[in-house]
XYZ file of C-alpha atoms in Angstrom:
478
model
C 51.250 10.871 8.146
C 48.099 10.247 10.156
C 48.088 11.621 13.685
C 47.801 9.210 16.611
C 44.321 10.477 17.472
C 43.136 9.902 13.895
C 44.661 6.418 13.788
C 43.017 5.649 17.113
C 39.666 6.899 15.784
C 39.966 4.667 12.712
C 40.464 1.664 15.011
C 37.359 2.318 17.120
C 34.461 -0.122 16.983
C 32.067 2.764 16.273
C 33.988 3.737 13.149
C 34.202 0.134 11.958
C 30.475 -0.455 12.501
C 29.628 2.782 10.688
C 31.960 1.882 7.809
C 30.506 -1.613 7.399
C 26.974 -0.274 7.738
C 27.562 2.401 5.074
C 29.298 -0.036 2.717
C 26.413 -2.467 3.174
C 23.880 0.256 2.353
C 25.923 1.325 -0.688
C 26.196 -2.276 -1.901
C 22.450 -2.775 -1.455
C 21.755 0.452 -3.366
C 24.023 -0.662 -6.220
C 22.360 -4.082 -6.387
C 18.861 -2.614 -6.073
C 19.575 0.146 -8.601
C 21.024 -2.306 -11.116
C 18.070 -4.633 -10.680
C 15.503 -1.840 -11.103
C 17.370 -0.400 -14.099
C 17.533 -3.664 -16.057
C 14.080 -4.725 -14.912
C 12.494 -1.452 -16.050
C 14.320 -1.500 -19.367
C 13.311 -5.119 -19.969
C 9.668 -4.369 -19.063
C 9.489 -1.308 -21.342
C 11.039 -3.245 -24.221
C 8.562 -6.042 -23.647
C 5.610 -3.613 -23.581
C 6.883 -1.964 -26.759
C 7.011 -5.364 -28.458
C 3.431 -6.037 -27.372
C 2.289 -2.710 -28.819
C 4.153 -3.410 -32.054
C 2.590 -6.833 -32.376
C -0.924 -5.531 -31.652
C -0.623 -2.657 -34.125
C 0.840 -4.831 -36.833
C -1.828 -7.470 -36.201
C -4.636 -4.947 -36.762
C -3.079 -3.738 -40.016
C -2.454 -7.322 -41.075
C -6.101 -8.227 -40.592
C -7.212 -5.233 -42.661
C -4.871 -6.242 -45.470
C -6.256 -9.748 -45.495
C -9.820 -8.356 -45.585
C -10.980 -8.403 -49.193
C -13.346 -5.488 -48.572
C -10.414 -3.209 -47.696
C -8.916 -1.212 -50.560
C -5.460 0.253 -50.854
C -6.847 3.669 -50.018
C -8.561 2.265 -46.913
C -5.218 0.803 -45.780
C -3.459 4.092 -46.382
C -6.008 5.976 -44.319
C -5.716 3.370 -41.543
C -1.943 3.673 -41.506
C -2.109 7.466 -41.529
C -4.639 7.468 -38.704
C -2.476 5.156 -36.582
C 0.688 7.147 -37.087
C -1.155 10.352 -36.134
C -3.074 8.828 -33.180
C 0.042 7.474 -31.459
C 1.210 10.905 -30.370
C 3.691 9.815 -27.662
C 5.005 6.810 -29.557
C 6.179 7.993 -32.986
C 5.192 5.197 -35.377
C 6.241 4.356 -38.900
C 4.559 1.759 -41.133
C 5.666 0.324 -44.458
C 4.126 -2.343 -46.709
C 6.081 -3.690 -49.666
C 6.153 -6.755 -51.849
C 8.493 -9.720 -51.681
C 10.896 -7.970 -53.995
C 11.155 -5.287 -51.274
C 9.489 -2.605 -53.413
C 7.489 -0.271 -51.179
C 4.058 0.706 -52.394
C 2.170 1.859 -49.267
C 3.064 3.258 -45.825
C 3.373 6.288 -43.624
C 4.425 9.590 -45.175
C 8.052 9.288 -44.093
C 9.222 5.851 -43.127
C 12.136 5.887 -40.691
C 14.558 4.198 -43.094
C 13.348 4.102 -46.672
C 16.435 2.267 -47.850
C 16.223 -0.430 -45.182
C 16.505 -3.871 -46.746
C 15.890 -7.301 -45.245
C 18.830 -9.620 -44.728
C 18.828 -13.218 -45.914
C 18.242 -14.357 -42.355
C 15.253 -12.048 -41.955
C 13.837 -13.205 -45.274
C 14.147 -16.803 -44.051
C 12.265 -15.922 -40.860
C 9.481 -13.877 -42.459
C 9.018 -14.446 -46.166
C 9.800 -18.159 -46.092
C 8.160 -18.597 -42.697
C 10.836 -20.877 -41.286
C 10.114 -19.773 -37.722
C 6.834 -20.036 -35.856
C 5.049 -16.687 -35.834
C 6.643 -15.532 -39.096
C 7.921 -12.209 -37.738
C 11.161 -10.686 -36.510
C 11.926 -7.977 -33.947
C 15.039 -5.836 -33.850
C 16.379 -2.501 -32.756
C 17.614 -0.036 -35.387
C 19.309 3.327 -35.165
C 18.337 6.057 -37.588
C 20.635 8.933 -38.400
C 19.573 12.101 -36.600
C 17.602 10.293 -33.874
C 18.740 10.339 -30.244
C 17.084 7.013 -29.484
C 16.638 3.796 -31.473
C 13.494 2.392 -33.109
C 11.963 -0.970 -32.384
C 11.002 -2.652 -35.652
C 8.721 -5.634 -36.306
C 8.759 -7.332 -39.683
C 5.873 -9.643 -40.586
C 4.887 -11.635 -43.629
C 1.452 -11.052 -45.163
C -0.041 -14.248 -46.468
C -2.825 -14.419 -48.993
C -4.002 -17.817 -50.199
C -1.310 -19.469 -48.022
C 1.530 -17.737 -49.781
C 3.515 -14.663 -48.794
C 2.460 -11.677 -50.952
C 3.657 -8.719 -48.923
C 5.954 -7.724 -46.070
C 4.721 -5.443 -43.302
C 7.064 -3.382 -41.111
C 5.966 -1.314 -38.126
C 8.475 0.743 -36.119
C 8.033 2.638 -32.851
C 10.399 5.346 -31.659
C 11.764 4.289 -28.220
C 12.659 7.749 -26.981
C 9.899 7.683 -24.359
C 11.087 4.304 -23.006
C 14.720 5.398 -22.987
C 13.807 8.692 -21.372
C 11.877 6.859 -18.653
C 14.885 4.641 -17.938
C 17.258 7.632 -17.986
C 15.039 9.585 -15.582
C 14.931 6.636 -13.208
C 18.721 6.311 -13.453
C 19.277 10.033 -12.837
C 16.884 10.094 -9.883
C 18.532 7.046 -8.382
C 22.021 8.497 -8.822
C 20.848 11.737 -7.200
C 19.260 9.837 -4.315
C 22.203 7.476 -3.698
C 24.649 10.049 -2.185
C 21.892 11.316 0.101
C 21.094 7.766 1.258
C 24.800 6.976 1.769
C 25.308 10.141 3.834
C 22.153 9.331 5.784
C 23.468 5.800 6.424
C 26.798 7.203 7.636
C 25.103 9.664 10.005
C 22.555 7.078 11.165
C 25.189 4.355 11.495
C 27.450 6.607 13.559
C 24.560 7.735 15.774
C 23.255 4.237 16.448
C 26.752 2.760 16.887
C 27.619 5.412 19.459
C 24.280 4.923 21.197
C 24.693 1.140 21.214
C 28.311 1.320 22.373
C 27.831 4.046 24.976
C 27.516 1.414 27.777
C 31.037 0.239 26.864
C 32.375 3.736 27.549
C 30.710 3.627 30.962
C 32.145 0.145 31.568
C 35.609 1.413 30.641
C 35.311 4.436 32.943
C 34.093 2.264 35.827
C 36.847 -0.304 35.220
C 39.482 2.480 35.372
C 38.196 3.478 38.808
C 38.400 -0.042 40.255
C 41.494 -0.504 42.405
C 42.692 -2.987 44.970
C 41.256 -0.808 47.733
C 37.902 -0.353 45.954
C 36.778 -3.719 44.593
C 33.127 -3.217 45.523
C 32.419 -1.022 42.498
C 30.392 -2.750 39.767
C 29.734 -2.215 36.058
C 26.609 -0.276 35.070
C 23.673 -2.260 33.630
C 21.668 -0.798 30.727
C 18.837 -3.299 31.400
C 18.296 -3.887 27.684
C 18.867 -7.627 27.897
C 21.385 -7.527 25.041
C 24.967 -8.802 24.753
C 26.352 -5.724 26.545
C 24.188 -6.481 29.565
C 25.490 -10.042 29.461
C 29.051 -8.705 29.239
C 28.432 -6.378 32.189
C 27.001 -9.265 34.190
C 30.009 -11.454 33.339
C 32.457 -8.702 34.334
C 30.574 -8.107 37.584
C 30.709 -11.822 38.382
C 34.443 -11.768 37.650
C 34.888 -8.694 39.894
C 32.983 -10.459 42.647
C 35.277 -13.473 42.367
C 38.324 -11.195 42.357
C 36.990 -9.327 45.396
C 36.414 -12.592 47.252
C 39.838 -13.893 46.247
C 41.478 -10.608 47.208
C 39.689 -10.627 50.560
C 40.805 -14.197 51.175
C 44.383 -13.305 50.225
C 44.357 -10.301 52.573
C 42.850 -12.418 55.348
C 45.229 -15.249 54.525
C 48.246 -12.930 54.638
C 47.068 -11.439 57.912
C 46.433 -14.836 59.488
C 49.717 -16.297 58.288
C 51.603 -13.238 59.496
C 49.944 -13.637 62.868
C 50.609 -17.381 62.973
C 54.272 -16.943 62.085
C 54.839 -13.801 64.125
C 53.726 -15.483 67.365
C 56.133 -18.467 67.234
C 58.993 -16.291 65.935
C 58.412 -13.856 68.793
C 58.315 -16.767 71.235
C 61.628 -18.106 69.873
C 63.218 -14.669 70.050
C 61.936 -13.882 73.552
C 62.885 -17.291 74.956
C 66.348 -17.105 73.448
C 66.928 -13.554 74.759
C 65.806 -14.574 78.252
C 68.096 -17.596 78.275
C 71.038 -15.514 77.120
C 70.442 -12.776 79.690
C 72.396 -14.770 82.312
C 74.080 -18.085 82.887
C 71.630 -21.037 82.796
C 71.808 -24.647 83.817
C 71.910 -27.482 81.296
C 68.309 -28.433 82.219
C 67.053 -24.939 81.494
C 68.786 -24.930 78.128
C 67.264 -28.329 77.356
C 63.769 -27.103 78.262
C 64.242 -24.089 75.947
C 65.418 -26.285 73.087
C 62.463 -28.637 73.535
C 60.077 -25.671 73.541
C 61.784 -24.187 70.488
C 61.513 -27.541 68.689
C 57.738 -27.621 69.259
C 57.428 -24.069 67.962
C 59.606 -24.847 64.942
C 57.535 -27.951 64.131
C 54.444 -25.791 64.156
C 56.118 -23.290 61.828
C 57.242 -26.097 59.513
C 53.653 -27.373 59.352
C 52.338 -23.916 58.494
C 54.972 -23.445 55.776
C 54.255 -26.939 54.435
C 50.551 -26.107 54.275
C 51.308 -22.856 52.456
C 53.427 -24.683 49.879
C 50.663 -27.251 49.408
C 48.104 -24.491 48.836
C 50.446 -22.754 46.412
C 50.830 -25.943 44.361
C 47.085 -26.513 44.449
C 46.328 -22.946 43.285
C 48.809 -23.202 40.403
C 47.519 -26.638 39.349
C 50.860 -28.322 40.033
C 49.507 -31.000 42.339
C 50.161 -34.370 40.711
C 48.583 -37.538 41.993
C 50.725 -40.659 42.255
C 47.996 -43.234 41.891
C 48.461 -46.821 42.944
C 46.302 -49.519 44.568
C 46.513 -49.726 48.369
C 44.477 -51.031 51.309
C 42.526 -48.106 52.744
C 41.534 -50.073 55.872
C 45.176 -50.699 56.809
C 45.957 -46.991 56.488
C 43.043 -45.998 58.772
C 44.054 -48.574 61.406
C 47.610 -47.265 61.273
C 46.364 -43.694 61.805
C 44.320 -44.819 64.808
C 47.457 -46.244 66.396
C 49.444 -43.103 65.540
C 46.912 -40.810 67.240
C 46.331 -43.151 70.190
C 48.883 -41.391 72.460
C 47.320 -37.984 71.720
C 43.774 -39.164 72.451
C 44.887 -40.994 75.585
C 46.608 -37.862 76.852
C 43.235 -36.045 76.661
C 41.329 -39.017 78.059
C 39.426 -39.365 74.779
C 38.141 -42.816 73.946
C 38.962 -43.861 70.398
C 37.637 -47.415 70.013
C 39.076 -49.516 67.224
C 36.037 -50.755 65.347
C 36.068 -53.425 62.683
C 37.262 -51.644 59.527
C 36.932 -53.566 56.231
C 40.177 -53.736 54.310
C 38.929 -52.194 51.060
C 41.383 -51.612 48.235
C 41.194 -48.345 46.296
C 43.291 -46.622 43.632
C 44.694 -43.297 44.868
C 47.593 -41.292 46.212
C 48.205 -42.890 49.608
C 50.453 -40.080 50.900
C 47.923 -37.347 50.112
C 44.944 -39.283 51.470
C 46.903 -40.036 54.675
C 47.259 -36.279 55.084
C 43.479 -35.805 54.645
C 42.519 -38.331 57.330
C 45.329 -37.132 59.623
C 43.891 -33.600 59.459
C 40.374 -34.841 60.181
C 41.492 -37.046 63.088
C 43.661 -34.287 64.509
C 40.724 -31.830 64.406
C 38.342 -34.376 65.926
C 40.666 -34.988 68.888
C 41.618 -31.325 69.185
C 38.005 -30.081 69.506
C 36.690 -32.950 71.649
C 36.779 -32.274 75.395
C 38.272 -34.829 77.833
C 36.062 -37.865 78.294
C 34.661 -37.617 74.755
C 34.847 -40.141 71.929
C 36.170 -40.231 68.351
C 35.035 -42.959 65.936
C 36.352 -44.046 62.523
C 34.247 -46.109 60.115
C 34.673 -47.355 56.537
C 31.746 -48.325 54.296
C 32.093 -50.151 50.969
C 29.517 -49.013 48.381
C 30.645 -51.085 45.379
C 31.909 -48.213 43.138
C 33.085 -45.954 45.960
C 33.902 -45.953 49.663
C 32.852 -43.647 52.489
C 35.188 -42.894 55.401
C 33.416 -41.242 58.357
C 35.185 -39.615 61.304
C 32.755 -38.785 64.139
C 33.457 -36.961 67.371
C 31.492 -35.856 70.424
C 33.182 -32.468 70.491
C 32.019 -28.870 70.622
C 30.307 -29.070 67.236
C 29.930 -26.373 64.596
C 27.132 -23.836 64.296
C 24.940 -24.244 61.202
C 25.835 -20.821 59.826
C 29.541 -21.811 59.870
C 29.170 -25.151 58.077
C 29.532 -23.588 54.605
C 32.674 -21.685 55.650
C 34.726 -24.327 57.421
C 36.469 -25.385 54.185
C 37.436 -21.770 53.401
C 41.080 -20.902 53.635
C 42.197 -19.612 57.049
C 38.692 -19.931 58.507
C 38.488 -20.943 62.166
C 35.235 -21.459 64.042
C 36.667 -19.964 67.230
C 39.534 -17.585 66.448
C 40.188 -17.004 70.119
C 41.257 -20.642 70.437
C 43.655 -20.671 67.527
C 46.690 -20.178 69.621
C 45.610 -22.783 72.124
C 44.620 -25.365 69.546
C 47.506 -24.532 67.279
C 45.483 -24.487 64.063
C 46.098 -22.178 61.112
C 42.785 -22.748 59.359
C 44.454 -24.378 56.334
C 43.987 -28.083 57.025
C 40.358 -28.481 55.909
C 40.908 -26.401 52.783
C 43.880 -28.602 51.810
C 41.908 -31.769 52.628
C 39.005 -30.663 50.424
C 41.380 -29.913 47.520
C 43.032 -33.359 47.814
C 39.681 -35.175 47.921
C 38.443 -33.265 44.863
C 41.656 -34.162 43.034
C 40.606 -37.792 43.570
C 37.172 -36.963 42.030
C 35.584 -37.377 45.442
C 33.800 -35.117 47.886
C 33.943 -34.265 51.574
C 30.798 -33.647 53.612
C 30.115 -32.502 57.154
C 27.218 -32.820 59.580
C 27.357 -31.132 62.945
C 25.249 -30.100 65.929
C 26.525 -27.427 68.253
C 27.508 -28.976 71.601
C 26.833 -32.529 70.334
C 29.597 -33.273 67.856
C 30.508 -33.477 64.185
C 30.807 -36.106 61.457
C 33.093 -35.614 58.473
C 32.404 -37.989 55.588
C 34.872 -38.515 52.734
C 33.456 -40.167 49.608
C 36.129 -41.600 47.308
C 35.786 -43.615 44.076
C 37.585 -46.932 44.156
C 39.156 -46.205 40.781
């Protein structure tokens, strides 16, 4: 049974890379060795054949020379067999009846006879070149001979048969030496590949170990830690960059959740405390019916605020989980905006805010009327809420063929430029000290932005501090 540590080691990327690297080197060595072995053997055989042909050609020319006697041929053959010290050579010349009459002192195979096929190729000259090549083994020799058999023509007819043989021990020994050296070198190269593969795999994967160690140290209370960069520009650097970007998003999300939880706790704690305190005060002694009515009216306002906060939280939860479903249908956007103006008229009048009813074109769009009503209600509510008495709030609708633009403009306190990018963040309020007074939880704009984006639209804002703000909602008609 393998121990857990050994099994774990066998599953490591370093081990797998080293294994594949070593197997690849071994496979390449086998392929290379096989290629060199057969290539060398083929080349040596080919060179031997060339030597045989050249030697037999020289003897053949001397035979066909009328000035050459039998004794001259014998001396030539003897000289050649003696001169070729490293390639033991045997020569034999015999007639067509295969009776030998001249040759080297001891021919390799005196009893060697031609087959019918060889006779057809040489004596009868059926093949171009009129010679045959073959390998023969002689008893007592450790290596074979390479034998060429040629026909000797005189007056266009075959008179003799010439055979020249070369001992191939030198060629075979060369191939064997190469094979032995390669087999001796292969284990060394495989071991070297294993050591080198392990070293380079560990060196290449060392940043992963640092990433792992850093990742272990990251906790909910320490999300600012980042993965180490090796600055090599490779895939590991790209991985580290991706992880760091993910950690940054997690940190931002975690910060928003913490802030969100804190803000919601504060928003809910205040009205709950108000309900509890008011109820305790009323129960401390006997009260009149009017006092009880005033308490109930106050409690109802507080409860409505709590219901709105909880409703916003549920909406955000559905949006975060991707459960928001649009119920699309055609409706008149102009009618909805006019209806909202009438709905908010009492609120604006109570603050002495002028909200003129301009001519609004009755453009038809395809969308979720309930959700879009919530968007424009939030924007109108904010415009009235942050506009001082005597100010103005305008609503306009522009038809741009493929889309429409709804603009809600106020002459309120405005928003500082450095806050414009944050106003759609969850639980963000421009002036936190006024949250209790204004009654906002910082969720409305975030929800509005999510609804508009669900409709494939966008929401924009332009504002000057102390002058006012304009929120523009761009929606596609379809």
